[in-house]
Coordinates of C-alpha atoms (C1' of nucleotides) in Angstrom, one line a residue:
Chain A
M1 CA 13.6 -7.3 24.9
K2 CA 11.7 -7.3 21.6
T3 CA 13.9 -4.4 20.4
L4 CA 13.7 -5.7 16.8
K5 CA 11.5 -3.5 14.6
I6 CA 9.4 -5.5 12.2
P7 CA 8.7 -3.9 8.9
K8 CA 5.0 -3.5 8.1
E9 CA 5.6 -5.1 4.8
T10 CA 6.6 -8.2 6.7
I11 CA 3.3 -8.2 8.5
I12 CA 1.4 -7.8 5.3
R13 CA 3.3 -10.8 3.8
I14 CA 2.8 -12.9 6.9
S15 CA -0.9 -12.3 6.5
K16 CA -0.6 -13.6 2.9
Y17 CA 1.4 -16.6 3.9
S18 CA -1.3 -17.4 6.5
R19 CA -4.0 -17.2 4.0
Y20 CA -2.1 -19.2 1.5
L21 CA -1.5 -22.0 4.0
T22 CA -5.2 -22.3 4.6
E23 CA -5.6 -23.0 0.9
V24 CA -3.0 -25.7 0.4
D25 CA -3.6 -29.3 1.2
L26 CA -0.1 -30.5 2.3
T27 CA 1.6 -31.5 5.5
K28 CA 5.0 -30.1 4.7
I29 CA 5.9 -27.1 2.6
S30 CA 9.2 -25.3 1.7
S31 CA 9.9 -21.6 1.6
T32 CA 10.2 -21.9 -2.1
D33 CA 6.7 -23.3 -2.4
I34 CA 5.2 -20.6 -0.2
A35 CA 7.1 -18.0 -2.1
S36 CA 5.7 -19.1 -5.5
G37 CA 2.2 -19.3 -4.0
V38 CA 2.2 -15.7 -2.9
S39 CA 4.6 -14.3 -5.5
V40 CA 7.6 -13.3 -3.4
S41 CA 11.2 -14.6 -3.1
S42 CA 12.0 -17.6 -0.9
A43 CA 14.6 -15.6 0.9
Q44 CA 11.9 -13.2 1.7
V45 CA 9.7 -15.9 3.2
R46 CA 12.5 -17.2 5.4
K47 CA 13.5 -13.7 6.5
D48 CA 9.9 -12.8 7.4
L49 CA 9.4 -15.9 9.4
A50 CA 12.7 -15.6 11.1
Y51 CA 11.6 -12.4 12.8
F52 CA 9.2 -14.5 14.9
G53 CA 11.1 -17.7 15.5
N54 CA 12.5 -20.9 13.9
F55 CA 9.5 -22.7 12.6
G56 CA 11.1 -24.9 10.0
S57 CA 13.5 -27.9 9.8
R58 CA 16.6 -27.7 7.7
G59 CA 16.5 -30.1 4.8
I60 CA 12.7 -30.6 5.4
G61 CA 10.8 -27.4 5.3
Y62 CA 7.9 -26.3 7.4
D63 CA 5.1 -28.3 8.9
V64 CA 2.0 -26.7 7.4
K65 CA -0.3 -27.2 10.3
D66 CA 2.3 -26.0 12.8
L67 CA 3.3 -23.0 10.8
R68 CA -0.4 -22.1 10.2
R69 CA -0.9 -22.1 13.9
H70 CA 2.2 -19.9 14.5
L71 CA 1.1 -17.3 11.9
I72 CA -2.4 -17.1 13.3
K73 CA -0.8 -16.5 16.7
I74 CA 1.5 -13.8 15.4
L75 CA -1.3 -12.0 13.6
G76 CA -3.5 -12.2 16.7
L77 CA -6.3 -13.8 14.6
G78 CA -7.8 -15.4 17.7
D79 CA -8.5 -11.9 19.0
I80 CA -11.7 -10.1 18.6
W81 CA -11.7 -6.4 17.8
N82 CA -14.6 -4.0 18.1
V83 CA -15.0 -1.8 15.1
S84 CA -17.1 1.3 14.5
L85 CA -18.1 2.2 10.9
V86 CA -19.0 5.8 10.1
G87 CA -20.6 6.7 6.8
L88 CA -23.0 4.3 5.1
G89 CA -22.7 5.5 1.5
N90 CA -21.9 2.9 -1.2
L91 CA -18.5 1.9 0.2
G92 CA -19.6 2.0 3.9
L93 CA -22.6 -0.1 3.2
A94 CA -20.5 -2.7 1.3
L95 CA -18.0 -2.9 4.1
S96 CA -20.8 -3.3 6.7
K97 CA -21.9 -6.4 4.9
Y98 CA -18.4 -7.7 4.1
Q99 CA -17.9 -11.2 5.6
G100 CA -14.1 -11.0 5.3
F101 CA -13.9 -8.7 8.3
L102 CA -15.9 -11.0 10.6
E103 CA -13.9 -14.1 9.5
R104 CA -10.7 -12.4 10.7
G105 CA -12.1 -11.3 14.0
F106 CA -13.2 -7.7 13.2
I107 CA -16.7 -7.2 14.5
I108 CA -18.6 -4.1 13.6
T109 CA -20.3 -3.1 16.8
S110 CA -21.6 0.3 15.9
M111 CA -22.5 2.2 12.7
F112 CA -23.3 5.9 12.2
D113 CA -24.6 8.2 9.5
I114 CA -25.9 11.7 9.3
D115 CA -28.5 11.0 6.7
P116 CA -32.0 10.4 8.2
S117 CA -32.8 7.9 5.5
K118 CA -30.0 5.7 6.8
I119 CA -30.5 6.1 10.5
G120 CA -32.4 3.2 12.0
M121 CA -31.4 0.9 9.2
V122 CA -30.2 -2.5 10.4
V123 CA -27.3 -4.4 8.9
N124 CA -26.1 -7.7 10.4
E125 CA -28.3 -7.0 13.5
I126 CA -26.5 -3.7 14.1
E127 CA -28.6 -0.5 13.9
V128 CA -27.3 2.7 12.3
F129 CA -27.2 5.5 14.8
P130 CA -27.2 9.3 14.1
T131 CA -23.6 10.8 14.0
P132 CA -24.2 13.0 17.1
Q133 CA -24.4 9.9 19.3
M134 CA -21.0 8.7 18.0
E135 CA -18.8 9.7 21.0
E136 CA -21.2 8.2 23.6
V137 CA -21.8 4.9 21.8
I138 CA -18.2 4.3 20.6
R139 CA -17.0 4.8 24.1
K140 CA -19.7 2.6 25.6
K141 CA -19.0 -0.3 23.2
N142 CA -15.3 -0.2 24.0
T143 CA -14.4 0.3 20.4
Q144 CA -10.7 -0.1 19.4
I145 CA -10.9 0.6 15.7
G146 CA -12.8 3.2 13.7
V147 CA -13.5 3.0 10.0
I148 CA -14.1 6.2 8.1
C149 CA -16.2 6.1 5.0
V150 CA -17.5 9.7 4.9
P151 CA -16.8 12.4 2.3
V152 CA -13.6 14.3 2.5
S153 CA -15.3 17.4 3.8
V154 CA -16.3 15.8 7.1
A155 CA -13.6 13.2 7.5
Q156 CA -11.4 15.2 9.9
E157 CA -14.3 16.0 12.1
I158 CA -15.3 12.4 12.4
A159 CA -11.7 11.4 13.1
D160 CA -11.6 13.9 15.9
V161 CA -14.7 12.5 17.5
M162 CA -13.4 9.0 17.2
V163 CA -10.2 9.9 18.9
R164 CA -12.1 11.8 21.7
A165 CA -14.2 8.6 22.2
G166 CA -11.1 6.6 22.8
V167 CA -10.6 4.8 19.5
K168 CA -7.0 3.5 19.2
A169 CA -6.7 3.0 15.5
I170 CA -8.4 4.4 12.4
L171 CA -8.8 3.0 8.9
N172 CA -9.6 5.9 6.6
F173 CA -11.1 5.6 3.2
A174 CA -11.6 9.3 2.6
P175 CA -8.9 10.7 0.2
V176 CA -7.5 13.2 2.6
S177 CA -4.6 13.3 5.1
L178 CA -6.1 13.2 8.6
K179 CA -4.3 14.7 11.6
V180 CA -4.6 12.6 14.7
L181 CA -2.8 12.3 18.0
S182 CA 0.4 10.4 17.5
E183 CA -0.7 7.6 19.8
V184 CA -3.6 6.8 17.4
L185 CA -2.7 4.4 14.6
L186 CA -3.8 5.6 11.2
R187 CA -4.0 3.7 7.9
N188 CA -5.3 5.1 4.6
V189 CA -6.9 3.2 1.8
D190 CA -7.3 5.2 -1.3
L191 CA -9.2 3.4 -4.0
V192 CA -8.8 5.9 -6.8
V193 CA -5.0 6.2 -6.3
N194 CA -4.6 2.6 -7.2
L195 CA -6.2 3.1 -10.5
E196 CA -4.2 6.2 -11.1
L197 CA -1.0 4.3 -10.4
L198 CA -2.0 1.7 -13.0
A199 CA -2.9 4.4 -15.5
F200 CA 0.5 6.1 -15.0
N201 CA 2.3 2.8 -15.6
L202 CA 0.2 2.1 -18.6
R203 CA 1.0 5.5 -20.2
E204 CA 4.7 4.9 -19.3
S205 CA 4.7 1.5 -21.1
E206 CA 2.8 2.9 -24.0
L207 CA 5.6 5.5 -24.3
I208 CA 8.3 2.8 -24.3
D209 CA 6.3 0.9 -26.9
S210 CA 6.2 3.9 -29.2
F211 CA 9.9 4.4 -28.8
M212 CA 10.6 0.8 -29.6
C213 CA 8.4 0.9 -32.7
R214 CA 10.4 3.5 -34.5
Chain B
M1 CA 16.1 9.4 -22.6
K2 CA 13.7 9.0 -19.7
T3 CA 16.0 6.5 -18.1
L4 CA 15.2 7.6 -14.6
K5 CA 13.0 5.1 -12.8
I6 CA 10.3 6.8 -10.8
P7 CA 9.3 5.1 -7.5
K8 CA 5.6 4.2 -7.3
E9 CA 5.6 5.9 -3.9
T10 CA 6.4 9.1 -5.7
I11 CA 3.4 8.7 -8.0
I12 CA 1.1 8.0 -5.1
R13 CA 2.3 11.1 -3.4
I14 CA 2.0 13.2 -6.6
S15 CA -1.6 12.1 -6.7
K16 CA -2.0 13.4 -3.1
Y17 CA -0.3 16.7 -3.9
S18 CA -2.6 17.1 -6.8
R19 CA -5.7 16.5 -4.7
Y20 CA -4.4 18.8 -2.0
L21 CA -3.8 21.6 -4.5
T22 CA -7.4 21.4 -5.6
E23 CA -8.5 22.0 -2.0
V24 CA -6.3 25.0 -1.1
D25 CA -7.2 28.6 -2.1
L26 CA -3.9 30.2 -2.6
T27 CA -1.9 31.5 -5.6
K28 CA 1.6 30.6 -4.3
I29 CA 2.5 27.7 -2.0
S30 CA 5.8 26.4 -0.6
S31 CA 7.0 22.8 -0.4
T32 CA 6.7 23.0 3.4
D33 CA 3.0 23.9 3.1
I34 CA 2.3 21.1 0.7
A35 CA 4.2 18.8 3.0
S36 CA 2.2 19.6 6.1
G37 CA -1.0 19.4 4.1
V38 CA -0.4 15.8 3.1
S39 CA 1.8 14.7 6.0
V40 CA 5.2 14.1 4.4
S41 CA 8.5 16.0 4.6
S42 CA 9.2 19.1 2.5
A43 CA 12.4 17.5 1.1
Q44 CA 10.2 14.6 -0.1
V45 CA 7.8 17.0 -1.9
R46 CA 10.7 18.8 -3.7
K47 CA 12.4 15.5 -4.6
D48 CA 9.1 14.0 -6.0
L49 CA 8.5 17.1 -8.1
A50 CA 12.1 17.2 -9.3
Y51 CA 11.6 13.9 -11.0
F52 CA 9.4 15.7 -13.5
G53 CA 10.8 19.2 -13.8
N54 CA 11.5 22.5 -12.1
F55 CA 8.1 23.8 -11.3
G56 CA 9.0 26.2 -8.5
S57 CA 10.9 29.5 -8.0
R58 CA 13.7 29.7 -5.4
G59 CA 12.8 32.1 -2.6
I60 CA 9.1 32.1 -3.8
G61 CA 7.7 28.6 -3.9
Y62 CA 5.3 27.2 -6.5
D63 CA 2.5 28.8 -8.4
V64 CA -0.5 26.8 -7.3
K65 CA -2.4 27.0 -10.6
D66 CA 0.7 26.2 -12.6
L67 CA 1.7 23.3 -10.4
R68 CA -1.8 21.9 -10.4
R69 CA -1.7 21.9 -14.2
H70 CA 1.6 20.1 -14.3
L71 CA 0.6 17.4 -11.9
I72 CA -2.6 16.7 -13.8
K73 CA -0.5 16.3 -16.9
I74 CA 1.9 14.0 -15.1
L75 CA -0.9 11.8 -13.8
G76 CA -2.6 11.8 -17.1
L77 CA -5.8 13.0 -15.6
G78 CA -7.1 14.4 -18.8
D79 CA -7.1 10.9 -20.2
I80 CA -10.1 8.6 -20.3
W81 CA -9.7 4.9 -19.4
N82 CA -12.2 2.2 -20.1
V83 CA -12.7 0.0 -17.1
S84 CA -14.5 -3.4 -16.8
L85 CA -15.8 -4.4 -13.4
V86 CA -16.4 -8.1 -12.7
G87 CA -18.3 -9.3 -9.7
L88 CA -21.2 -7.3 -8.4
G89 CA -21.3 -8.4 -4.8
N90 CA -21.2 -5.8 -2.0
L91 CA -17.9 -4.4 -2.9
G92 CA -18.3 -4.5 -6.7
L93 CA -21.7 -2.8 -6.5
A94 CA -20.2 -0.1 -4.3
L95 CA -17.4 0.5 -6.8
S96 CA -19.8 0.6 -9.7
K97 CA -21.6 3.5 -8.1
Y98 CA -18.5 5.3 -6.9
Q99 CA -18.2 8.8 -8.3
G100 CA -14.5 9.1 -7.5
F101 CA -13.5 6.9 -10.4
L102 CA -15.5 8.9 -12.9
E103 CA -14.1 12.2 -11.6
R104 CA -10.5 11.0 -12.4
G105 CA -11.3 9.7 -15.8
F106 CA -12.0 6.0 -15.1
I107 CA -15.2 5.1 -16.9
I108 CA -16.8 1.7 -16.2
T109 CA -17.8 0.6 -19.7
S110 CA -18.8 -3.0 -18.9
M111 CA -19.9 -5.1 -15.9
F112 CA -20.2 -8.8 -15.4
D113 CA -21.6 -11.3 -12.9
I114 CA -22.5 -15.0 -12.9
D115 CA -25.5 -14.6 -10.7
P116 CA -28.8 -14.5 -12.8
S117 CA -30.3 -12.1 -10.2
K118 CA -27.6 -9.5 -11.0
I119 CA -27.6 -10.0 -14.8
G120 CA -29.5 -7.3 -16.6
M121 CA -29.3 -4.9 -13.7
V122 CA -28.4 -1.4 -14.8
V123 CA -26.0 0.9 -12.9
N124 CA -25.0 4.3 -14.3
E125 CA -26.6 3.4 -17.6
I126 CA -24.4 0.3 -17.9
E127 CA -26.0 -3.1 -18.0
V128 CA -24.6 -6.1 -16.1
F129 CA -23.8 -9.0 -18.6
P130 CA -23.3 -12.7 -17.9
T131 CA -19.7 -13.7 -17.3
P132 CA -19.5 -15.9 -20.4
Q133 CA -19.7 -12.8 -22.6
M134 CA -16.8 -11.2 -20.9
E135 CA -14.1 -11.9 -23.4
E136 CA -16.2 -10.7 -26.3
V137 CA -17.5 -7.5 -24.7
I138 CA -14.3 -6.5 -23.0
R139 CA -12.5 -6.7 -26.4
K140 CA -15.2 -4.9 -28.2
K141 CA -15.2 -2.0 -25.8
N142 CA -11.4 -1.6 -26.0
T143 CA -11.0 -2.0 -22.3
Q144 CA -7.6 -1.2 -20.8
I145 CA -8.3 -1.9 -17.1
G146 CA -10.1 -4.7 -15.4
V147 CA -11.3 -4.6 -11.8
I148 CA -11.8 -8.0 -10.0
C149 CA -14.4 -8.1 -7.2
V150 CA -15.2 -11.9 -7.4
P151 CA -14.5 -14.5 -4.7
V152 CA -11.0 -15.9 -4.3
S153 CA -12.1 -19.2 -5.8
V154 CA -12.8 -17.8 -9.3
A155 CA -10.4 -14.8 -9.3
Q156 CA -7.6 -16.4 -11.3
E157 CA -10.1 -17.7 -13.9
I158 CA -11.5 -14.2 -14.4
A159 CA -8.0 -12.7 -14.6
D160 CA -7.2 -15.2 -17.3
V161 CA -10.2 -14.2 -19.4
M162 CA -9.4 -10.5 -18.9
V163 CA -5.9 -11.0 -20.2
R164 CA -7.1 -13.0 -23.1
A165 CA -9.5 -10.2 -23.9
G166 CA -6.6 -7.8 -24.1
V167 CA -6.8 -5.9 -20.8
K168 CA -3.5 -4.2 -20.0
A169 CA -3.9 -3.7 -16.3
I170 CA -5.8 -5.4 -13.4
L171 CA -6.9 -4.0 -10.1
N172 CA -7.6 -7.0 -7.9
F173 CA -9.7 -7.0 -4.7
A174 CA -9.7 -10.8 -4.2
P175 CA -7.2 -11.7 -1.4
V176 CA -5.2 -14.1 -3.6
S177 CA -2.0 -13.8 -5.6
L178 CA -2.9 -13.8 -9.2
K179 CA -0.5 -15.0 -11.9
V180 CA -0.7 -12.9 -15.1
L181 CA 1.6 -12.3 -18.1
S182 CA 4.4 -10.0 -17.1
E183 CA 3.2 -7.4 -19.6
V184 CA 0.0 -7.0 -17.7
L185 CA 0.1 -4.6 -14.8
L186 CA -1.4 -5.9 -11.6
R187 CA -2.3 -4.2 -8.4
N188 CA -3.9 -5.7 -5.3
V189 CA -6.1 -4.0 -2.7
D190 CA -6.7 -6.2 0.3
L191 CA -9.2 -4.6 2.6
V192 CA -8.8 -7.1 5.5
V193 CA -5.0 -6.9 5.6
N194 CA -5.3 -3.2 6.4
L195 CA -7.3 -4.0 9.5
E196 CA -4.9 -6.9 10.4
L197 CA -2.0 -4.5 10.2
L198 CA -3.7 -2.1 12.6
A199 CA -4.5 -4.9 14.9
F200 CA -0.9 -6.1 14.9
N201 CA 0.3 -2.7 15.8
L202 CA -2.3 -2.3 18.4
R203 CA -1.3 -5.5 20.1
E204 CA 2.3 -4.4 19.8
S205 CA 1.7 -1.1 21.5
E206 CA -0.4 -2.8 24.2
L207 CA 2.6 -5.0 24.9
I208 CA 4.8 -2.0 25.3
D209 CA 2.3 -0.3 27.5
S210 CA 2.2 -3.3 29.8
F211 CA 6.0 -3.4 30.0
M212 CA 6.1 0.2 30.9
C213 CA 3.5 -0.2 33.6
R214 CA 5.5 -2.6 35.7
Chain C
dT1 C1' 20.8 43.6 0.6
dA2 C1' 18.5 40.2 3.8
dG3 C1' 15.2 36.5 4.0
dA4 C1' 13.0 32.7 2.0
dT5 C1' 12.8 28.7 -0.6
dT6 C1' 14.0 25.8 -4.4
dG7 C1' 16.7 22.0 -6.7
dT8 C1' 20.3 18.8 -5.9
dT9 C1' 23.9 16.3 -3.8
dA10 C1' 25.6 13.4 -0.3
dA11 C1' 24.5 10.8 3.9
dT12 C1' 21.4 7.9 6.1
dC13 C1' 18.2 4.6 6.7
dG14 C1' 15.7 0.4 5.8
dA15 C1' 14.4 -3.4 3.1
dT16 C1' 15.5 -7.1 -0.3
dT17 C1' 18.5 -10.4 -2.3
dA18 C1' 22.3 -13.6 -2.6
dA19 C1' 25.0 -16.8 -0.6
dC20 C1' 26.3 -20.4 2.3
dA21 C1' 27.2 -22.9 6.7
dA22 C1' 24.3 -25.6 9.6
dT23 C1' 21.7 -29.6 9.7
dC24 C1' 17.7 -32.6 8.8
Chain D
dT1 C1' 26.5 -40.4 3.0
dA2 C1' 24.2 -37.2 -0.6
dG3 C1' 20.5 -34.1 -1.3
dA4 C1' 17.5 -30.6 0.3
dT5 C1' 16.3 -26.7 2.7
dT6 C1' 16.6 -23.7 6.7
dG7 C1' 18.3 -19.7 9.3
dT8 C1' 21.5 -16.0 9.1
dT9 C1' 25.0 -13.0 7.6
dA10 C1' 26.9 -9.8 4.3
dA11 C1' 26.1 -7.4 -0.1
dT12 C1' 23.0 -4.8 -2.7
dC13 C1' 19.5 -2.0 -3.8
dG14 C1' 16.3 1.7 -3.3
dA15 C1' 14.1 5.3 -0.9
dT16 C1' 14.2 9.1 2.6
dT17 C1' 16.3 12.8 4.9
dA18 C1' 19.6 16.4 5.8
dA19 C1' 22.1 20.0 4.2
dC20 C1' 23.3 23.7 1.4
dA21 C1' 24.6 26.4 -2.8
dA22 C1' 21.8 28.7 -6.1
dT23 C1' 18.7 32.3 -6.7
dC24 C1' 14.3 34.8 -6.4

DNA sequence: TAGATTGTTAATCGATTAACAATC
DNA sequence: TAGATTGTTAATCGATTAACAATC
């Protein structure tokens, strides 16, 4: 059962559909309308939804409220996840205050930093602990997800401790390729690489422009 | 000429190779070594590099210094880009202070917010201006890239102004699908969706575990 | 020469798109 | 019934992997 492998792109889009549906004020909606709302093709929308069931009616479309409920179920948005945040530099601090996580059920239950000036600081009623206490606290709080916002030089070390403490998934913001046990899920967000990609494409289109101009 | 389309995944990996090469302390390196350093296959490394030229020597590998130089050239890392940052909430403020952008040639040359308590604030010698002055200032500073860190409700509006002001590429952190002229490059970073993807996979593997346990 | 490693081609894999029968 | 739209299959597209001749 459940042999079908679902592409991660599909999950990312399902998340977008779900968010889009909370914005629209309609009772029925077609795959074409959802598609234009989130900038994908309508076939894509139907294909993505079909992985999880038949939520629509031919000739009619989808019931917004109903579909919304299904998507929330699929994404597990009712669930609560305990998250540990390590590294309270600029980015870490911003994430610690970010409401978007909370809204989707991701609760930061512990925070750590090595810098004495940060230790003891309280954000959203959570106190920042010194890094050496990580393993103990993460384990005690039953933390499923770890978020790494430390510099590259210590990121692997922090990841190792997280894994030892029983974390099941890591979201890594340090621009380095971490090595973790294959059971531990790992996702990387590289802020700079996004700008680099834009810059590359900009230079590319500048080149094309200059070719066309001659 | 230059008809070959280069996958954006290749550019992202080239950026990783480039960063990895600045970390290692070797004169020669093989595709296998680069591959294990950034967690991809060695065939992938060779394929990616082959899009841009023959940088290696059969039987030997790549000259680190030489390859490093080539990759920097490919990514256009010598270039300087003028960036405008709009929205100085938690995330925007963190990005404004982020050294990683500067290191790779992305210079924030203007910042905007609608909140009077933020206007006039100075970060990295750059003053925060009121949003109504966006179009004028962005144009005057010859800004190529805009970064959107405002709430969903105003993100499209801000994007429209950026485009009017002549911005060529937008990096969008608001979780909404922006509509822009097709000439304008757009990239989205959704912080929450990354956690949702991890959560989905966690639930999936929990399901598998519970099947295996019976 | 023997061993190592590239550059490249062909095979594989996976995801998107097009098209249309089913059906509301 | 006629028009609209889903769910699904087959075709297409694109990216990754495997394999190996070229060659240092």
